[in-house]
Amino acid sequence: MSELVTGEAVALELRPARLPSRALAVLLDLAVAMAAYVAVTVALVASTASLDEAAQVALSIATFLLVLVGGPIAVETLSHGRSLGKLACGLRVVRDDGGPIRFRHALVRGAIGVVEILMTFGVVACIASLVSARGRRLGDVFAGTLVVRERVPVGQAGFVPPPPPWLAGRFSALDLSAVPDGLWLAVRQYLTRMHQLDPQVGWGMAQRLATDLAARTGTPAPGEIPPAMYLAAVLHERQAREARRAFGNTPGHGGTAEVDGGTAEVDGATALGAADSLGGPRAYGSSASDTPTAPYAPAVSPVADEAGVHPTGRAATGFVPPA
């Protein structure tokens, strides 16, 4: 994994392509280019048989430059870094900041590629790619580009623990318009990985995120709610609003869901698809069996007493923040 920083100071995690996949893509591109070169050469020989030897040599050089050099440059420019070989191998050429390449990037890569790929049979390109930490050849170094993998195996998405039922709808009046997307992403990543963190480190991270989130909403976080539980509840509220904005309150057969302190009929398939598409927890149904319990530990919340009763009088839900 390689972390690239854009001009807007946004960190991008990209997977640089390594030598085997790049070599296969180059071989496919060369096979297509050579086939086109042979076809064009045969056509020119047949049509220029009456010309003298000097003219035929000039046409041969021009054909070589146009097909084997100009062709790949034009293809990479028009396809924004996806040649036929790279498209087949799931690769793409991007700038160092993660953006799409332009003509000057493709021109530098193609011009240097004549030396390090065609004239040396790829030996120089292979050595440079093996030495480079990100698998770049000389053309990539001088052009300021990087070949990355576009098709990455999809792993299992992290599970975001839903808030306890007694917190549903409590933060429906919060103004979430000032919360940036980066903070939402940080909150979601923390909630999916909080059980993998050291308890003290996780608790401190939750407090910092809760403080930032409360500052953005303009409403202090309730002191009686643990930070992790507060983050889960506000994130769930945001996802519920996005689902309502995208699909509306469509009557259906899926049960009821809390909306701004009340209940409204929500189509079960719609609510489920909306929550999954937003990458968050699934909406609560009308029965207790709809609440996922797999990530919960048998321990009680640190804000509950020995009898398992929350200080507010509600029963503990089993939501275990990292403390």
XYZ file of C-alpha atoms in Angstrom:
323
model
C 0.000 0.000 0.000
C 1.345 3.423 -0.960
C 0.091 6.655 0.548
C -0.035 9.562 -1.892
C -0.840 13.114 -0.819
C -2.829 15.263 -3.241
C -2.525 19.015 -3.661
C -5.492 19.403 -1.319
C -3.565 17.514 1.409
C -5.792 14.442 1.046
C -4.012 11.145 1.630
C -4.751 8.460 -0.955
C -4.004 4.806 -0.396
C -3.105 3.159 -3.708
C -1.590 -0.203 -4.538
C 1.415 0.204 -6.864
C 1.648 -2.389 -9.605
C 4.601 -4.732 -9.341
C 6.902 -6.116 -12.004
C 4.979 -9.306 -13.002
C 1.691 -7.540 -13.735
C 3.440 -4.627 -15.428
C 5.533 -6.960 -17.581
C 2.431 -8.847 -18.679
C 0.687 -5.574 -19.573
C 3.727 -4.403 -21.570
C 3.885 -7.709 -23.436
C 0.225 -7.421 -24.407
C 0.715 -3.832 -25.552
C 3.815 -4.794 -27.564
C 1.967 -7.699 -29.190
C -0.827 -5.398 -30.323
C 1.634 -2.711 -31.464
C 3.788 -5.183 -33.393
C 0.738 -6.658 -35.114
C -0.353 -3.173 -36.146
C 3.201 -2.333 -37.255
C 3.481 -5.438 -39.418
C 0.093 -4.787 -41.012
C 0.959 -1.151 -41.778
C 4.415 -2.127 -43.099
C 2.998 -4.732 -45.472
C 0.463 -2.227 -46.771
C 3.156 0.411 -47.312
C 5.515 -2.006 -49.071
C 2.764 -3.020 -51.438
C 1.744 0.570 -52.170
C 5.222 2.143 -52.390
C 7.048 -0.460 -54.482
C 7.702 2.113 -57.187
C 9.546 4.511 -54.839
C 13.307 4.616 -54.545
C 15.219 3.068 -51.640
C 15.684 6.327 -49.689
C 11.958 7.060 -49.703
C 11.166 3.552 -48.528
C 13.650 3.872 -45.638
C 12.108 7.194 -44.636
C 8.634 5.676 -44.672
C 9.844 2.736 -42.584
C 11.275 5.065 -39.917
C 8.111 7.158 -39.917
C 5.983 4.038 -39.574
C 8.092 2.827 -36.656
C 7.788 6.141 -34.814
C 4.068 6.545 -35.468
C 2.968 3.001 -34.641
C 5.374 1.798 -31.938
C 5.985 5.171 -30.252
C 3.143 7.506 -31.142
C 0.455 4.826 -30.864
C 1.020 3.979 -27.162
C 1.356 7.689 -26.330
C -1.962 8.480 -28.009
C -3.718 5.530 -26.380
C -2.508 6.416 -22.858
C -3.433 10.076 -23.364
C -6.936 9.422 -24.657
C -7.668 6.653 -22.131
C -6.145 8.563 -19.169
C -3.521 5.914 -18.483
C -5.312 2.742 -19.565
C -3.705 0.966 -22.485
C -5.050 -2.347 -23.758
C -2.538 -4.358 -21.737
C -3.114 -2.336 -18.569
C -6.873 -2.589 -19.016
C -6.598 -6.372 -19.286
C -4.382 -6.577 -16.169
C -6.395 -4.074 -14.128
C -3.657 -1.410 -14.085
C -3.622 2.311 -14.698
C -1.041 5.087 -14.966
C -1.676 8.033 -12.626
C 0.261 11.106 -11.564
C 2.245 11.183 -8.353
C -0.670 13.000 -6.692
C -3.157 10.344 -7.840
C -4.695 12.377 -10.677
C -5.108 11.303 -14.321
C -2.140 11.740 -16.642
C -2.001 14.181 -19.551
C -0.217 14.265 -22.890
C 3.105 15.444 -21.483
C 3.204 12.545 -19.001
C 2.440 10.015 -21.727
C 4.999 11.657 -24.044
C 7.828 11.407 -21.508
C 6.934 7.809 -20.634
C 6.746 6.815 -24.299
C 9.970 8.565 -25.311
C 12.009 7.022 -22.498
C 10.245 3.698 -23.038
C 11.829 3.459 -26.492
C 15.244 3.251 -24.820
C 14.495 1.214 -21.702
C 11.970 -1.190 -23.251
C 12.430 -1.442 -27.023
C 16.172 -0.892 -27.459
C 17.266 -2.860 -24.369
C 14.492 -5.497 -24.585
C 13.091 -4.356 -21.229
C 16.243 -5.069 -19.212
C 16.654 -1.468 -18.002
C 12.938 -1.187 -17.178
C 13.014 -4.423 -15.162
C 16.070 -3.354 -13.157
C 14.597 0.078 -12.434
C 11.267 -1.439 -11.406
C 12.944 -3.902 -9.049
C 15.074 -1.188 -7.436
C 12.213 1.305 -7.027
C 10.173 1.064 -3.831
C 6.960 1.618 -5.796
C 7.937 -0.405 -8.870
C 8.505 2.589 -11.136
C 10.634 2.467 -14.274
C 12.728 5.390 -15.523
C 9.877 6.724 -17.644
C 7.681 6.957 -14.561
C 10.407 8.706 -12.559
C 11.012 11.401 -15.183
C 7.308 11.823 -16.010
C 6.190 11.933 -12.374
C 3.782 9.024 -12.767
C 2.953 5.762 -11.054
C 1.301 2.571 -12.287
C -1.317 1.397 -9.793
C -3.727 -1.495 -9.516
C -7.333 -0.582 -10.233
C -8.831 -3.987 -9.472
C -8.110 -4.717 -5.819
C -9.572 -7.808 -4.106
C -12.507 -6.695 -2.010
C -12.151 -7.683 1.605
C -14.841 -8.000 4.209
C -16.145 -4.587 5.170
C -15.701 -3.546 8.771
C -18.812 -3.832 10.935
C -19.956 -0.575 12.524
C -21.611 -1.344 15.889
C -25.073 0.218 16.058
C -25.998 2.360 19.068
C -28.173 0.931 21.840
C -31.922 1.183 21.222
C -32.491 3.739 24.003
C -30.272 6.224 22.088
C -32.261 5.938 18.843
C -33.646 9.338 17.905
C -31.949 11.171 20.775
C -29.710 13.172 18.421
C -32.324 13.827 15.742
C -32.159 17.585 16.401
C -28.382 17.895 15.880
C -27.138 20.072 13.026
C -24.742 17.812 11.112
C -24.226 20.079 8.103
C -20.907 21.467 9.381
C -19.300 18.059 9.978
C -16.723 17.394 7.209
C -16.533 14.100 5.366
C -13.055 13.468 6.743
C -14.367 13.468 10.310
C -17.187 11.081 9.398
C -14.644 8.748 7.819
C -12.428 8.918 10.915
C -15.406 8.119 13.170
C -16.455 5.167 11.039
C -12.923 3.779 10.876
C -12.586 4.059 14.633
C -15.886 2.278 15.279
C -14.951 -0.596 12.956
C -11.532 -1.063 14.575
C -12.019 -0.023 18.188
C -11.922 -3.603 19.457
C -8.470 -4.011 17.875
C -6.996 -1.026 19.708
C -5.390 -0.839 23.095
C -8.152 0.120 25.582
C -6.456 3.301 26.776
C -5.477 4.384 23.280
C -8.959 3.640 21.961
C -10.641 5.525 24.802
C -8.467 8.597 24.196
C -9.148 8.465 20.456
C -12.886 8.213 21.078
C -12.770 11.243 23.384
C -10.910 13.316 20.796
C -13.316 12.321 18.025
C -16.328 13.004 20.243
C -14.929 16.438 21.143
C -14.347 17.308 17.483
C -17.796 16.052 16.521
C -19.482 18.012 19.309
C -17.600 21.164 18.308
C -18.793 20.776 14.711
C -22.419 20.227 15.702
C -22.415 23.092 18.220
C -23.945 20.887 20.927
C -21.844 19.430 23.784
C -21.715 15.667 24.005
C -23.807 14.270 26.916
C -21.504 13.520 29.818
C -23.361 10.372 30.863
C -22.813 8.673 27.473
C -19.425 7.054 26.734
C -17.624 8.641 23.765
C -17.763 5.508 21.607
C -21.502 5.144 22.200
C -21.998 8.832 21.381
C -20.067 8.451 18.118
C -22.092 5.398 17.112
C -25.387 7.156 17.846
C -24.518 10.306 15.882
C -23.156 8.273 12.957
C -26.336 6.199 12.922
C -28.400 9.406 12.903
C -26.443 10.715 9.950
C -26.907 7.470 8.012
C -30.623 7.470 8.798
C -30.931 10.993 7.415
C -29.057 10.015 4.268
C -31.362 7.038 3.802
C -34.469 9.198 4.261
C -33.096 11.792 1.849
C -32.290 9.159 -0.768
C -35.369 6.930 -0.495
C -37.927 8.866 1.511
C -40.388 7.348 3.990
C -41.914 4.811 1.612
C -44.679 2.695 3.165
C -43.928 -0.988 2.909
C -43.672 -4.251 4.751
C -40.405 -3.853 6.608
C -41.598 -2.678 10.061
C -41.077 0.661 11.782
C -38.088 2.912 12.392
C -37.731 5.930 14.621
C -37.835 9.237 12.725
C -37.302 12.439 14.722
C -38.691 10.996 17.910
C -41.657 9.207 16.337
C -42.199 6.143 14.208
C -42.733 5.863 10.490
C -43.285 2.916 8.212
C -40.099 1.997 6.331
C -39.749 -0.601 3.620
C -37.449 -3.304 4.964
C -35.577 -3.880 1.720
C -35.153 -0.144 1.133
C -33.830 0.556 4.613
C -31.491 -2.418 4.451
C -30.112 -1.422 1.058
C -29.719 2.206 2.115
C -27.776 1.304 5.232
C -25.522 -1.116 3.376
C -24.892 1.377 0.571
C -23.838 3.972 3.113
C -21.389 1.552 4.661
C -22.985 1.659 8.094
C -25.165 -0.372 10.457
C -28.479 -1.712 9.353
C -31.616 0.084 10.459
C -33.505 -1.226 13.459
C -36.626 -3.250 12.832
C -39.691 -3.539 14.971
C -38.408 -6.602 16.835
C -35.414 -7.004 19.117
C -34.078 -9.841 16.984
C -33.190 -7.360 14.221
C -30.411 -5.827 16.321
C -27.031 -7.400 15.517
C -25.336 -8.810 18.593
C -22.310 -10.582 17.109
C -19.691 -7.920 17.933
C -20.879 -7.445 21.491
C -18.878 -8.832 24.381
C -20.598 -10.297 27.435
C -19.158 -7.583 29.662
C -21.321 -4.665 30.799
C -20.770 -1.054 29.863
C -18.348 0.865 32.107
C -21.121 3.368 32.827
C -23.424 0.684 34.250
C -23.373 -0.433 37.846
C -22.820 -3.979 39.088
C -26.446 -4.882 38.521
C -26.183 -3.922 34.851
C -28.332 -0.804 35.184
C -27.363 2.450 33.505
C -27.253 5.572 35.739
C -30.151 7.009 33.739
C -32.311 4.071 34.830
C -32.064 2.127 31.565
C -30.696 -1.382 31.325
C -27.196 -1.779 29.933
C -27.146 -2.841 26.294
C -23.840 -4.636 26.070
C -22.213 -1.883 24.004
C -18.618 -2.069 25.122
C -16.459 0.941 24.240
C -12.710 0.446 24.532
C -12.227 1.321 28.192
